[in-house]
mmCIF file of C-alpha atoms in Angstrom:
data_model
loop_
_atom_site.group_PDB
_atom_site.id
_atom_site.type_symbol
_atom_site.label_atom_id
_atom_site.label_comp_id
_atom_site.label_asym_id
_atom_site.label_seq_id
_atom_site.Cartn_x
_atom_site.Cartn_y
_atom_site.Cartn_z
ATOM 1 C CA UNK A 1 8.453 -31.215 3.579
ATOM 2 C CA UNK A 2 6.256 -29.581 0.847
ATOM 3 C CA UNK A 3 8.322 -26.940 -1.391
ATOM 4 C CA UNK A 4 8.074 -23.293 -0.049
ATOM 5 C CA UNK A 5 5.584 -22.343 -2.791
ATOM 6 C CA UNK A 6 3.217 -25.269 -2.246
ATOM 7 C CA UNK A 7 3.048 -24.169 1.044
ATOM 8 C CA UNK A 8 2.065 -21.122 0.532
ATOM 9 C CA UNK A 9 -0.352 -22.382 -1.178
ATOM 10 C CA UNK A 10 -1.368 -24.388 1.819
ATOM 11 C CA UNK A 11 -1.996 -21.391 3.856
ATOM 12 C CA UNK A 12 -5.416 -19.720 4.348
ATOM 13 C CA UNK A 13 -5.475 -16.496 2.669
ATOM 14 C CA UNK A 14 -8.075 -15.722 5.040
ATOM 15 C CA UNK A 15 -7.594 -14.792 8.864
ATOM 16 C CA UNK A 16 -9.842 -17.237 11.218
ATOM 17 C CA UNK A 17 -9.670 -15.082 13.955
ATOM 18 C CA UNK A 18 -10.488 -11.594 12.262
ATOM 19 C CA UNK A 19 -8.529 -8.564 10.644
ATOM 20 C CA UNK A 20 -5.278 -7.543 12.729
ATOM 21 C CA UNK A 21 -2.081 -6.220 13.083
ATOM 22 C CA UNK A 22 -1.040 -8.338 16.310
ATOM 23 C CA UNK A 23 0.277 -11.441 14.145
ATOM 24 C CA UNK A 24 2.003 -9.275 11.407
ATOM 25 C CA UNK A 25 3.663 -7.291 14.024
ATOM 26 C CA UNK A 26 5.062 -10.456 16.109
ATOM 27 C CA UNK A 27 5.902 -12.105 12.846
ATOM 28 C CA UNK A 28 8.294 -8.484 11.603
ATOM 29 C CA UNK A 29 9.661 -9.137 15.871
ATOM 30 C CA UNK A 30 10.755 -12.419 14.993
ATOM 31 C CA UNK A 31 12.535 -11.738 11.891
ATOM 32 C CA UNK A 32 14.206 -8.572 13.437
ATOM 33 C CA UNK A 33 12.121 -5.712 12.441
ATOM 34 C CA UNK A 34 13.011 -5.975 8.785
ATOM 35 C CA UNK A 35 10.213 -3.147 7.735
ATOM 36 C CA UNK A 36 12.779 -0.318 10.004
ATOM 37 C CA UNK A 37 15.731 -1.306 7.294
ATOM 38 C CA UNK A 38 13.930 1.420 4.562
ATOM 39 C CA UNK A 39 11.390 3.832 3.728
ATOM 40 C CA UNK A 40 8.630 2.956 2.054
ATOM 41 C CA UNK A 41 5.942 4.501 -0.414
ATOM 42 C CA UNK A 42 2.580 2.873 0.133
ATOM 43 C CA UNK A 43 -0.001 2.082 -2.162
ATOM 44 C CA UNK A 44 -3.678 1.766 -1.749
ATOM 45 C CA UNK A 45 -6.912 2.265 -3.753
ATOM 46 C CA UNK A 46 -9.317 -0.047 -5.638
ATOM 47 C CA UNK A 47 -8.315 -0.320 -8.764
ATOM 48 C CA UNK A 48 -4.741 -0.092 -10.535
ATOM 49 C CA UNK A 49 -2.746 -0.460 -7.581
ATOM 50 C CA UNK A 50 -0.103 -2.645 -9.058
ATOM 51 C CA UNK A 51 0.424 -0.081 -12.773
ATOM 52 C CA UNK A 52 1.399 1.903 -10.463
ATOM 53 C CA UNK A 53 3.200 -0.217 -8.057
ATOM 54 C CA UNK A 54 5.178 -1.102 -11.185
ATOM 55 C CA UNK A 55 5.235 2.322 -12.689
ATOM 56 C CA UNK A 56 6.699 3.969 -9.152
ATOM 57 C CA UNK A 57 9.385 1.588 -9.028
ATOM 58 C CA UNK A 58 10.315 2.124 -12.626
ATOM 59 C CA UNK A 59 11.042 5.885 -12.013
ATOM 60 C CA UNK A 60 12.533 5.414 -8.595
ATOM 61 C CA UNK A 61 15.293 2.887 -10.372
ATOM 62 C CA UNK A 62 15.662 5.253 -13.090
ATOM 63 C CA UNK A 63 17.103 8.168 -10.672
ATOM 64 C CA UNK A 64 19.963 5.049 -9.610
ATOM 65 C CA UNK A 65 17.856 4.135 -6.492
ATOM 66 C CA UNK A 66 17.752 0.692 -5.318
ATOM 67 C CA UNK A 67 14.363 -0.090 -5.451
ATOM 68 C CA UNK A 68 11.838 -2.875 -3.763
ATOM 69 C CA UNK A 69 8.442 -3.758 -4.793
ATOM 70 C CA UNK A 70 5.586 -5.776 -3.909
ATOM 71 C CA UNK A 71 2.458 -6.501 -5.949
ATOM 72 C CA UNK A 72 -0.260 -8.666 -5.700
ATOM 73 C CA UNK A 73 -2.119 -10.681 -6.472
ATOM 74 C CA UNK A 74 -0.071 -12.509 -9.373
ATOM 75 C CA UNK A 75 -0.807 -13.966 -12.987
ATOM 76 C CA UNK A 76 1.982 -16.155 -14.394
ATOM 77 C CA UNK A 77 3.180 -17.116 -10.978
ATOM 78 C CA UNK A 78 3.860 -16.010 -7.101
ATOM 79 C CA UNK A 79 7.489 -14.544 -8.103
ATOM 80 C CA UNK A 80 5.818 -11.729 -9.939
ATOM 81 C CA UNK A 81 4.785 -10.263 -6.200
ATOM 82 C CA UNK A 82 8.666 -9.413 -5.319
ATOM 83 C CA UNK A 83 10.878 -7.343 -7.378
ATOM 84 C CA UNK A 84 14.431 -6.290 -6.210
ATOM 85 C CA UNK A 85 16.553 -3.777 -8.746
ATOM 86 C CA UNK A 86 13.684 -4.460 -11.316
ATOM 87 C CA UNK A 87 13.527 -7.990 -11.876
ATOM 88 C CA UNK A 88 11.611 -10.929 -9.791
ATOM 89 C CA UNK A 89 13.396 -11.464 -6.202
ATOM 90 C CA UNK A 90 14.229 -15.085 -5.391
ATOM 91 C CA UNK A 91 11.138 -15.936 -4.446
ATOM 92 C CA UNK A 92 11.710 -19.500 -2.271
ATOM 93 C CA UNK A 93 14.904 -18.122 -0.874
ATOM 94 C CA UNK A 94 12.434 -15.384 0.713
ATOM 95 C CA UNK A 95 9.941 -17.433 2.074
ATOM 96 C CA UNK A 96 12.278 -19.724 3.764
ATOM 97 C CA UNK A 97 13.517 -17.308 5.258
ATOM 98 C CA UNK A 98 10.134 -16.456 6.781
ATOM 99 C CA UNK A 99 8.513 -19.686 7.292
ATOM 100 C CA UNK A 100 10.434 -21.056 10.311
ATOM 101 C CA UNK A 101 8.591 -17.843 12.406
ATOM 102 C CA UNK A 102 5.251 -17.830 10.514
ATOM 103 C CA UNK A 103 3.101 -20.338 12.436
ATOM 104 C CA UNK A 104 -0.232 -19.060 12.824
ATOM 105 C CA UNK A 105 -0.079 -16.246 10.122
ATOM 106 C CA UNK A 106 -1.963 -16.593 7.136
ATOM 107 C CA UNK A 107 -0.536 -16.282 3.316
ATOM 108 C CA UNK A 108 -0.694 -13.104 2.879
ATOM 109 C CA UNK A 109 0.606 -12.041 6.105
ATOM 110 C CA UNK A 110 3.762 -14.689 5.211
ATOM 111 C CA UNK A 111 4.006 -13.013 1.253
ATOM 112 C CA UNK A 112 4.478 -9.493 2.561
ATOM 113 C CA UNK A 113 6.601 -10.611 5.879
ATOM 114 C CA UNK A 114 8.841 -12.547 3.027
ATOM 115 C CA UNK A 115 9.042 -9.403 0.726
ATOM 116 C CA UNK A 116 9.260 -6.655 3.749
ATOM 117 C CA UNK A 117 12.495 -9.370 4.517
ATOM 118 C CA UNK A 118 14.364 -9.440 1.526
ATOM 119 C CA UNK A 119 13.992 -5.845 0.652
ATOM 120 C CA UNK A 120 16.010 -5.215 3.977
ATOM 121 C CA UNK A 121 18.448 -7.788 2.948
ATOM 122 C CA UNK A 122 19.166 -6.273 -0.071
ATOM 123 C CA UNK A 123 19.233 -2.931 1.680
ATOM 124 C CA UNK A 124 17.460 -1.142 -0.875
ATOM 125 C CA UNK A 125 16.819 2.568 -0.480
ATOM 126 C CA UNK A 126 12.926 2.275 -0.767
ATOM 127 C CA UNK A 127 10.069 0.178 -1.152
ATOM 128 C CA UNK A 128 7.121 0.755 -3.249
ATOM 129 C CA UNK A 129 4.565 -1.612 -1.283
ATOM 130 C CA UNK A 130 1.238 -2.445 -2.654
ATOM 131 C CA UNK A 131 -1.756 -3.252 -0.136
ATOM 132 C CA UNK A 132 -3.764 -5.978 -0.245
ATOM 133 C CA UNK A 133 -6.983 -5.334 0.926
ATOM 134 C CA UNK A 134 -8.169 -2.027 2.489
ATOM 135 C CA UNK A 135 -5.721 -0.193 4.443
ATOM 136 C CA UNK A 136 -5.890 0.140 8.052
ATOM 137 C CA UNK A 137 -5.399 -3.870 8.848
ATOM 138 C CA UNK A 138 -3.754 -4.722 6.084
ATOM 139 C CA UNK A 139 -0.387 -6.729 6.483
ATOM 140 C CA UNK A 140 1.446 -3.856 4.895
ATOM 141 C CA UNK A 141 0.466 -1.525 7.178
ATOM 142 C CA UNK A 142 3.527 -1.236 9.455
ATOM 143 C CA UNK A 143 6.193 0.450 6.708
ATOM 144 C CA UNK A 144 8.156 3.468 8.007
ATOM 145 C CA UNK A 145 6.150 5.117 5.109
ATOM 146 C CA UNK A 146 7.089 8.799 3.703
ATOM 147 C CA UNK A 147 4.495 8.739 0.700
ATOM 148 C CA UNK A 148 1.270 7.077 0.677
ATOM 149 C CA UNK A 149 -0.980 6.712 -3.045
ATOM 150 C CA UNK A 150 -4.393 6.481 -2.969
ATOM 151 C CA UNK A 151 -5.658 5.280 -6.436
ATOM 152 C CA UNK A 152 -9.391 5.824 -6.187
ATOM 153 C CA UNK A 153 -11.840 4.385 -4.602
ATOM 154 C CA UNK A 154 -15.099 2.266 -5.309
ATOM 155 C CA UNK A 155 -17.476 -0.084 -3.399
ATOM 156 C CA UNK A 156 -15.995 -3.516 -3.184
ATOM 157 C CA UNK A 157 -14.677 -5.648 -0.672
ATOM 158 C CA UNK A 158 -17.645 -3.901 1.259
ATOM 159 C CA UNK A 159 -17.868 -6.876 3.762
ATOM 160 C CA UNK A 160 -14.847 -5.726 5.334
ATOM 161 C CA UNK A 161 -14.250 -2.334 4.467
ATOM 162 C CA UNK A 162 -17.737 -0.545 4.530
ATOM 163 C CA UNK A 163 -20.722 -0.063 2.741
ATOM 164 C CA UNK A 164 -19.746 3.367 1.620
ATOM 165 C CA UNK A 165 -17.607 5.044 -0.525
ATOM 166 C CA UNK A 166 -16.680 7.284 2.739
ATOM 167 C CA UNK A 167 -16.141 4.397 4.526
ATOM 168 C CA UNK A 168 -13.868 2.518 2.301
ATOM 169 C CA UNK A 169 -11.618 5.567 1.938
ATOM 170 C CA UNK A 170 -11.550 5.636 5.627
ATOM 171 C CA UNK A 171 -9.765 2.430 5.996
ATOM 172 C CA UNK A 172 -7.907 2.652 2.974
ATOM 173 C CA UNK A 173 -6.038 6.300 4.212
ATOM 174 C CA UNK A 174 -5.873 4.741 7.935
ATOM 175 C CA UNK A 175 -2.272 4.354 6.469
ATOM 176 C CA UNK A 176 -1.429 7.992 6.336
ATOM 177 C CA UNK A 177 1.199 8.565 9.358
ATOM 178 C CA UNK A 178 1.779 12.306 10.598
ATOM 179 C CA UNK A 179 4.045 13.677 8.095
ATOM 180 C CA UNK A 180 3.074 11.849 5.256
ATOM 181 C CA UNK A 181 2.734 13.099 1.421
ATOM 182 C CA UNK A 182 -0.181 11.777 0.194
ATOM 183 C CA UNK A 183 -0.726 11.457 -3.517
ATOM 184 C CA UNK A 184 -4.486 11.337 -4.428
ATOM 185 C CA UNK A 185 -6.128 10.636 -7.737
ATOM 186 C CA UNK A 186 -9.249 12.112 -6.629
ATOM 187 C CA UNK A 187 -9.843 15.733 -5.152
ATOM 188 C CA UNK A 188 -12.498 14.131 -2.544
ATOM 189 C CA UNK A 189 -10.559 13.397 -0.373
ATOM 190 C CA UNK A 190 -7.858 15.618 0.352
ATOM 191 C CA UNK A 191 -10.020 16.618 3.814
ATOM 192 C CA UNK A 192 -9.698 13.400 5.241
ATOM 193 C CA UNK A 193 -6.037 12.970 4.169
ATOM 194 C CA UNK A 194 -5.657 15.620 6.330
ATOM 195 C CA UNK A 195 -7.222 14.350 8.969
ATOM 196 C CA UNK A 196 -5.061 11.359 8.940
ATOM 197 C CA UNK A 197 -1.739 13.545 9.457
ATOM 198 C CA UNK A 198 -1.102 14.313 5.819
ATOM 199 C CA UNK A 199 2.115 17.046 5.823
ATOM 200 C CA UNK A 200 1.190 17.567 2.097
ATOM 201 C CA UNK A 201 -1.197 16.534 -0.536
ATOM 202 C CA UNK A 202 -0.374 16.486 -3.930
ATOM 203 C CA UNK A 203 -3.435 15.370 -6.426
ATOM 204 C CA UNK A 204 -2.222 15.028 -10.427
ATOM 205 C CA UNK A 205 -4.953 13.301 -11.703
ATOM 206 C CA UNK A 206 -6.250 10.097 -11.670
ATOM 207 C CA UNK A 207 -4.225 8.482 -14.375
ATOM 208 C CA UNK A 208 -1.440 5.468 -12.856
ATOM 209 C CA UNK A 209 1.603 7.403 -14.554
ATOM 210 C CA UNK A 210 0.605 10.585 -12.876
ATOM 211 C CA UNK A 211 0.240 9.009 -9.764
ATOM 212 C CA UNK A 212 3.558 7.272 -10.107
ATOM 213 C CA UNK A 213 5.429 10.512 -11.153
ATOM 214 C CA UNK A 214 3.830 12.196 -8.100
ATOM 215 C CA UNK A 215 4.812 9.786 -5.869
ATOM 216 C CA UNK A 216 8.270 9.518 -6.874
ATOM 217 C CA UNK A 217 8.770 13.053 -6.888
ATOM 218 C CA UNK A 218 7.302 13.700 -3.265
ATOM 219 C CA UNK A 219 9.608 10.814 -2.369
ATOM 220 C CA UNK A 220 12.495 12.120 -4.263
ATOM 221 C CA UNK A 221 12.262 16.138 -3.733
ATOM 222 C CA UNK A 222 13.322 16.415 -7.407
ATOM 223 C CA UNK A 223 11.360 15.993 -10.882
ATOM 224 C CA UNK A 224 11.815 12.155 -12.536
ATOM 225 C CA UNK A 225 11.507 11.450 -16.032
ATOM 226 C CA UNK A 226 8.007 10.412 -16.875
ATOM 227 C CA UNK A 227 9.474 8.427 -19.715
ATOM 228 C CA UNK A 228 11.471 5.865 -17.575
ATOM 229 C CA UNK A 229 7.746 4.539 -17.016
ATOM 230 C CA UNK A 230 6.970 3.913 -20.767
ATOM 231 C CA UNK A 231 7.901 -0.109 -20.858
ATOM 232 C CA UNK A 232 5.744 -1.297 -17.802
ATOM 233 C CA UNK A 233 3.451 -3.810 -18.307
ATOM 234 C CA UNK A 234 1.461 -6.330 -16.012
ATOM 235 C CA UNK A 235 0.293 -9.528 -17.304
ATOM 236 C CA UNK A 236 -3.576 -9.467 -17.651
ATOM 237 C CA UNK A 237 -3.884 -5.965 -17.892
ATOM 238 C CA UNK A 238 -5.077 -5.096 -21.363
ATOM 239 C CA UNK A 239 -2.963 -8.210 -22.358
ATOM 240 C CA UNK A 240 -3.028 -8.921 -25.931
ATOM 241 C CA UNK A 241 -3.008 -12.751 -25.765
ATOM 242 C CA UNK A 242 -3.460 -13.104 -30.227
ATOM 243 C CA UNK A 243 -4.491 -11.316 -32.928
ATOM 244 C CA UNK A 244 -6.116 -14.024 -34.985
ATOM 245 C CA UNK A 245 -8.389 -14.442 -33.010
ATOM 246 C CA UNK A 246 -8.261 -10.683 -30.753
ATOM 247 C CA UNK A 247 -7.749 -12.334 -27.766
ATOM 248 C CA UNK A 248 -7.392 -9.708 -24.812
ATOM 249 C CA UNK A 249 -6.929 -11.042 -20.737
ATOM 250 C CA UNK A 250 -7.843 -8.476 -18.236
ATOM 251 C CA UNK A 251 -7.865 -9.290 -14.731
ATOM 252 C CA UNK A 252 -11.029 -6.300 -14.123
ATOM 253 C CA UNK A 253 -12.528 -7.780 -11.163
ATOM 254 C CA UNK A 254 -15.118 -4.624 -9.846
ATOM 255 C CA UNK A 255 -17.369 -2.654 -11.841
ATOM 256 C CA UNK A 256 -15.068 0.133 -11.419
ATOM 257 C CA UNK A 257 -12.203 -2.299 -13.170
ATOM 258 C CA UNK A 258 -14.499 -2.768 -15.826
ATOM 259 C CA UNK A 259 -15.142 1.070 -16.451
ATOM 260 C CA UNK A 260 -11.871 1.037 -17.104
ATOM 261 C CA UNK A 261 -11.400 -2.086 -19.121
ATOM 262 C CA UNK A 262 -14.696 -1.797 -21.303
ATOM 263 C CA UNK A 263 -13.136 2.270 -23.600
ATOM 264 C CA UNK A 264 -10.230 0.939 -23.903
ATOM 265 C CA UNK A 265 -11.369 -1.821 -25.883
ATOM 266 C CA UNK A 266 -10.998 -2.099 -29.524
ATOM 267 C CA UNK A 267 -14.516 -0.909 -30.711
ATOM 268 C CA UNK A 268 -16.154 -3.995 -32.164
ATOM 269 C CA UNK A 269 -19.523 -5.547 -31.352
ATOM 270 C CA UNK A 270 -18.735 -9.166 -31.735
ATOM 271 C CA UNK A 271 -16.668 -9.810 -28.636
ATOM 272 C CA UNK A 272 -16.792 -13.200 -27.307
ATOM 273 C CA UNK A 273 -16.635 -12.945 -23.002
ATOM 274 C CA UNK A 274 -15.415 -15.644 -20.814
ATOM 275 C CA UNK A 275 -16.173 -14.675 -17.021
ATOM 276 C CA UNK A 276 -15.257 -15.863 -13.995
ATOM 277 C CA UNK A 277 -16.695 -13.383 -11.367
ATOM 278 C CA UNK A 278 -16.517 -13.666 -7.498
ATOM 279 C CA UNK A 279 -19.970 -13.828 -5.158
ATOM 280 C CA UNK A 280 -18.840 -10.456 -3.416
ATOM 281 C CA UNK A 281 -18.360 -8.350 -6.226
ATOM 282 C CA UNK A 282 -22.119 -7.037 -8.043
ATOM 283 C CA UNK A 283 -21.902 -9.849 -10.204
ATOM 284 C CA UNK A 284 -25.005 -8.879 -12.386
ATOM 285 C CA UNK A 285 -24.206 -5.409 -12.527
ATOM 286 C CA UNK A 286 -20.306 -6.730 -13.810
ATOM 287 C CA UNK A 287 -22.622 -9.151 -16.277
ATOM 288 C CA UNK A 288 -25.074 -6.214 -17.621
ATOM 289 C CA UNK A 289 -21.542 -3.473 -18.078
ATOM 290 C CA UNK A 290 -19.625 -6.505 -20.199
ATOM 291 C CA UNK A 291 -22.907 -7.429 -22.297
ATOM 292 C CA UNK A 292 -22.460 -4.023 -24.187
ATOM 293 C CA UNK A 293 -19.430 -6.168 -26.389
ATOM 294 C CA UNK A 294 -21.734 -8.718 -27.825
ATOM 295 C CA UNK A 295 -24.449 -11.257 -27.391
ATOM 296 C CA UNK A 296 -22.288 -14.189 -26.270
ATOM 297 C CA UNK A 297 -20.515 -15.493 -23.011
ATOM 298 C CA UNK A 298 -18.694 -18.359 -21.734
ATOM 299 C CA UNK A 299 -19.769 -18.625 -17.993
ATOM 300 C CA UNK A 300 -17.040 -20.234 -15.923
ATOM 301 C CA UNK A 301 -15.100 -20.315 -12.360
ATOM 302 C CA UNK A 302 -11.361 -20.119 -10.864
ATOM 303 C CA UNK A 303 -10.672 -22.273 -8.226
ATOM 304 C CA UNK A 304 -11.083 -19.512 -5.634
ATOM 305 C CA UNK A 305 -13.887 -20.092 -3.104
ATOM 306 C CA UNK A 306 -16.030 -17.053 -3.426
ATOM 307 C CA UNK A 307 -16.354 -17.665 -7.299
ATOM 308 C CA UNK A 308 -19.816 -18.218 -8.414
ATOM 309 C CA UNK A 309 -20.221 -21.522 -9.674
ATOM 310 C CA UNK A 310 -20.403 -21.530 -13.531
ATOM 311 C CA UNK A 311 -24.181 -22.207 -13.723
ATOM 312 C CA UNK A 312 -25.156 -19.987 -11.597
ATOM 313 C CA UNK A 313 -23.148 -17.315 -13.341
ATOM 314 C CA UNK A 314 -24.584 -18.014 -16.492
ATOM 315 C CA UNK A 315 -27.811 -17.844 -15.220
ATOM 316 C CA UNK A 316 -27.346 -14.778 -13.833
ATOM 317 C CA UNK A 317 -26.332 -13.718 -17.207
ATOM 318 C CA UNK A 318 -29.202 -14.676 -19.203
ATOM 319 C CA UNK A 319 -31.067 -11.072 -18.864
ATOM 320 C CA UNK A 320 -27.704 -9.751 -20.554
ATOM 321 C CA UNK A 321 -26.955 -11.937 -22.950
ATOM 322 C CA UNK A 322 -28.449 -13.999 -26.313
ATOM 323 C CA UNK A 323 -25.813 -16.424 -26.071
ATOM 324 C CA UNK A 324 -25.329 -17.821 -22.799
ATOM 325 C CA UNK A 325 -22.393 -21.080 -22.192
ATOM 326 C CA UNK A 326 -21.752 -22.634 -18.660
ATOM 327 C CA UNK A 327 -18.495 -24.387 -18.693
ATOM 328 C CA UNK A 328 -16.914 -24.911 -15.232
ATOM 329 C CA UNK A 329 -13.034 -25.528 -16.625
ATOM 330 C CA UNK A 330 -11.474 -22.249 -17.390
ATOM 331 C CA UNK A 331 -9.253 -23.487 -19.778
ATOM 332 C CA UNK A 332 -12.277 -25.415 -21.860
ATOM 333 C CA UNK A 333 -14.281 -22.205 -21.105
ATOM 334 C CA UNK A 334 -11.601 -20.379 -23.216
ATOM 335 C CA UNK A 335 -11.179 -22.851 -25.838
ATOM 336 C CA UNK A 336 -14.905 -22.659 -26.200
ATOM 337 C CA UNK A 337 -14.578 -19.021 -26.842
ATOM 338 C CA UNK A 338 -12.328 -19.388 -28.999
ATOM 339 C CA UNK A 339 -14.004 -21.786 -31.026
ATOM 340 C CA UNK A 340 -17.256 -19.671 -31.239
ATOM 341 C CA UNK A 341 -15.055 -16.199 -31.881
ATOM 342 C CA UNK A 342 -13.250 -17.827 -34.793
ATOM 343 C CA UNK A 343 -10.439 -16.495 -36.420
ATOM 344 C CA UNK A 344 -11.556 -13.301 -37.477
ATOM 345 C CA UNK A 345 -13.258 -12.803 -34.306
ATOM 346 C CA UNK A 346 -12.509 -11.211 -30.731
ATOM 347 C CA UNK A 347 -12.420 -12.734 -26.998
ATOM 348 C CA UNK A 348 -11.934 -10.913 -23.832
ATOM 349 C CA UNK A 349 -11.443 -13.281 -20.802
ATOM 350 C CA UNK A 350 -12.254 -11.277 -17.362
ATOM 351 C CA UNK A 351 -13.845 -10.617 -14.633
ATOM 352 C CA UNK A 352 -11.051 -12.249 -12.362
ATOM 353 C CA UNK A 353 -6.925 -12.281 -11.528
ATOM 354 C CA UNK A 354 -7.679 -15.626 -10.440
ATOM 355 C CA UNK A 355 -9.140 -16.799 -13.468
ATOM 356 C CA UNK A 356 -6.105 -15.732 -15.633
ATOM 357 C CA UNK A 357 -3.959 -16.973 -13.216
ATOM 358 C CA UNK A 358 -5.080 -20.479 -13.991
ATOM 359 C CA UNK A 359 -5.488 -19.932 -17.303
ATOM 360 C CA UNK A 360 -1.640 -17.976 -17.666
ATOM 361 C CA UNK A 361 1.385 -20.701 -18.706
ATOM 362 C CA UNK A 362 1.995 -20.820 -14.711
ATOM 363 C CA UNK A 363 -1.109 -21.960 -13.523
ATOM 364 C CA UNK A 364 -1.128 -25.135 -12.448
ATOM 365 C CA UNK A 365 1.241 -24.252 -10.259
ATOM 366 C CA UNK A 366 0.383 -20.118 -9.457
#
């Protein structure tokens, strides 16, 4: 019998039969209702989802709260997506306990039946729960939720969630359950928050630490200390890799990822990019936003199926760039890079968590 993580792996991340709550929910049945052992403080949005995840959890645990969270996707390895009392849970332990039920339900639906399980073991007093994609469907929509977060929102995933700004927010705040505090990073949509059942909506500003400190606070009826946030950090999220060579991994996978990503750069003009950019996601309008750091990228592809190939995605990025490289291994894609940055240069690998992923210490095996 394959380890628990390899079969993870194994599993289709993808639903064959369509978006649904009728699996998770007879999954949660078998295992005893584990998501009714806490209450939860959801998190939704498009971008920075898991800073904030992280950041949440940090101030909860600060006010002596036992605290669950669950991220995704990962970098360095599947452990990173449950954390128990601030450190990684035991991640095999979790999904055996889940796998003897799961037949039928697809990874993600396993990952966040495995976490919503050993947060109830551990009978912490809340869970800070990330979604995974959208809201209303999601796997992590059946939390006995008190706060829910909503990032921002921008077009992607627009297959499934809409074609429309409007739209996406729609499904992502489809969480919101009558009595709810809802935390919003944007003013826009505080009217359909409302809507939704929202007893109270608090809107800080669209930064991840004020977002954090307002959810915490809703959650909490008290003021936290924004400081107990300070040391959070995500692998590939403005991760400083080297300085000789720069070498910076950030997992900005939307244009809207990117807007954040590009300012916060150090200001240079001889970045070297390596890209790995799924089909779904504007790829030329990702290519033509990361062509502003220099004339040269290395074009390649994780191992995830929507990825465009690493030919096509350098021919896509031809109008962009002077200095175009197609090389379909990520990890001679980076070396490449690296080679052509040299050692007083600067290379930014994005575009993709799936692409650091492979490239992080734990990839062969993440």
């Amino acid at each position: 019998m394959p380890s628990s993580t390899h079969w993870v792996e194994s599993l289709s991340p993808w639903p064959v039969d369509g978006f649904g709550l009728e699996r998770m929910r007879e999954l949660l049945h078998a295992l005893g209702e584990p998501q009714r052992a806490f209450p939860a403080i959801h998190v939704v949005g498009t971008n920075g989802k898991s800073t904030t995840t992280r950041m949440t959890e940090a101030l909860l645990a600060n006010e002596d709260l036992r605290v669950g969270a669950y991220l995704s996707p990962h970098v360095r390895g599947w452990s990173e997506r449950i954390r128990i009392d601030g450190a990684e849970a035991d991640f095999e332990r979790a999904i055996d306990r889940v796998r003897p039920h799961a037949e039928g339900a697809t990874q993600f639906e396993v990952l966040t039946a495995a976490a919503l399980t050993a947060f109830a073991e551990a009978e912490v007093d809340v869970a800070v729960v990330e979604a995974g994609l959208g809201g209303r469907y999601d796997a992590t929509n059946v939390l006995d939720t008190r706060v829910v977060v909503l990032t921002n929102v921008a077009l992607d995933h627009m297959d499934v969630l809409g074609d429309t700004r409007e739209e996406i927010a729609a499904e992502k705040l489809a969480v919101v359950q009558p009595g709810c505090v809802v935390v919003l990073g944007d003013r826009e949509w505080e009217a359909l928050a409302r809507e939704n059942g929202a007893a109270r909506i608090d809107i800080p500003g669209m930064s991840n630490l004020a977002l954090a400190v307002a959810a915490a606070e809703a959650f909490l009826g008290d003021e936290v200390d924004p400081h107990a946030a300070d040391r959070v950090s995500l692998p590939g999220r403005l991760e400083r890799r080297s300085e000789q060579p720069l070498e910076i991994w950030d997992g900005a996978h939307n244009l809207a990822g990117l807007g954040y990503l590009l300012p916060r750069l150090p200001a240079r003009e001889d970045w070297v990019v390596v890209a790995s950019i799924l089909e779904d996601k504007r790829p030329e309008l990702m290519l033509e936003a990361l062509s502003v750091l220099g004339p040269s990228v290395v074009a390649t592809q994780s191992s995830n199926a929507r990825a465009l190939p690493a030919g096509e995605l350098a021919a896509r990025a031809e109008p962009y760039f002077r200095d175009v490289h197609a090389v379909a291994d990520p990890r001679a894609a980076r070396a490449q890079a690296l080679a052509l940055a040299g050692p007083e240069g600067a290379v930014v690998v994005t575009g993709s968590l799936y692409l650091l992923a492979e490239l992080s210490d734990a990839g062969d095996h993440a």
